[in-house]
Amino acid sequence: MVHPAADTVRKGVEDVLAENGDKQGENFQLTFLSA
C-alpha cells in the first residue's frame, strides 16, 4: 500500500524522468519504491 506522500514523490520523480529521460533518475525511483 502506497502512502499519499510517497505517491506524490513518485509522481514527481516520474515527471522529472519524463523531462530528462535520466537513467540515474529511473534507478533512484526503483530504489525509492523498494524501500
PDB file of C-alpha atoms in Angstrom:
ATOM      1  CA  MET A   1       0.000   0.000   0.000  1.00  0.00           C
ATOM      2  CA  VAL A   2       1.413   3.362  -1.040  1.00  0.00           C
ATOM      3  CA  HIS A   3       1.275   6.299   1.343  1.00  0.00           C
ATOM      4  CA  PRO A   4      -0.137   9.504  -0.231  1.00  0.00           C
ATOM      5  CA  ALA A   5       3.113  11.386   0.380  1.00  0.00           C
ATOM      6  CA  ALA A   6       5.152   8.617  -1.221  1.00  0.00           C
ATOM      7  CA  ASP A   7       2.780   8.589  -4.192  1.00  0.00           C
ATOM      8  CA  THR A   8       3.280  12.344  -4.580  1.00  0.00           C
ATOM      9  CA  VAL A   9       7.052  11.918  -4.566  1.00  0.00           C
ATOM     10  CA  ARG A  10       6.802   9.044  -7.043  1.00  0.00           C
ATOM     11  CA  LYS A  11       4.736  11.224  -9.366  1.00  0.00           C
ATOM     12  CA  GLY A  12       7.321  13.982  -9.044  1.00  0.00           C
ATOM     13  CA  VAL A  13      10.082  11.549  -9.954  1.00  0.00           C
ATOM     14  CA  GLU A  14       8.095  10.348 -12.962  1.00  0.00           C
ATOM     15  CA  ASP A  15       7.669  13.958 -14.105  1.00  0.00           C
ATOM     16  CA  VAL A  16      11.427  14.514 -13.850  1.00  0.00           C
ATOM     17  CA  LEU A  17      12.082  11.334 -15.800  1.00  0.00           C
ATOM     18  CA  ALA A  18       9.654  12.464 -18.479  1.00  0.00           C
ATOM     19  CA  GLU A  19      11.567  15.735 -18.831  1.00  0.00           C
ATOM     20  CA  ASN A  20      15.124  14.446 -18.595  1.00  0.00           C
ATOM     21  CA  GLY A  21      14.950  10.829 -19.686  1.00  0.00           C
ATOM     22  CA  ASP A  22      17.545  10.298 -16.969  1.00  0.00           C
ATOM     23  CA  LYS A  23      18.585   6.682 -16.398  1.00  0.00           C
ATOM     24  CA  GLN A  24      20.022   7.593 -12.989  1.00  0.00           C
ATOM     25  CA  GLY A  25      16.670   9.077 -12.031  1.00  0.00           C
ATOM     26  CA  GLU A  26      14.982   5.835 -13.033  1.00  0.00           C
ATOM     27  CA  ASN A  27      17.351   3.889 -10.789  1.00  0.00           C
ATOM     28  CA  PHE A  28      16.507   6.268  -7.946  1.00  0.00           C
ATOM     29  CA  GLN A  29      12.800   5.649  -8.496  1.00  0.00           C
ATOM     30  CA  LEU A  30      13.264   1.876  -8.347  1.00  0.00           C
ATOM     31  CA  THR A  31      15.314   2.202  -5.145  1.00  0.00           C
ATOM     32  CA  PHE A  32      12.759   4.533  -3.575  1.00  0.00           C
ATOM     33  CA  LEU A  33       9.826   2.255  -4.360  1.00  0.00           C
ATOM     34  CA  SER A  34      11.704  -0.754  -2.975  1.00  0.00           C
ATOM     35  CA  ALA A  35      12.460   0.965   0.342  1.00  0.00           C
TER      36      ALA A  35
END
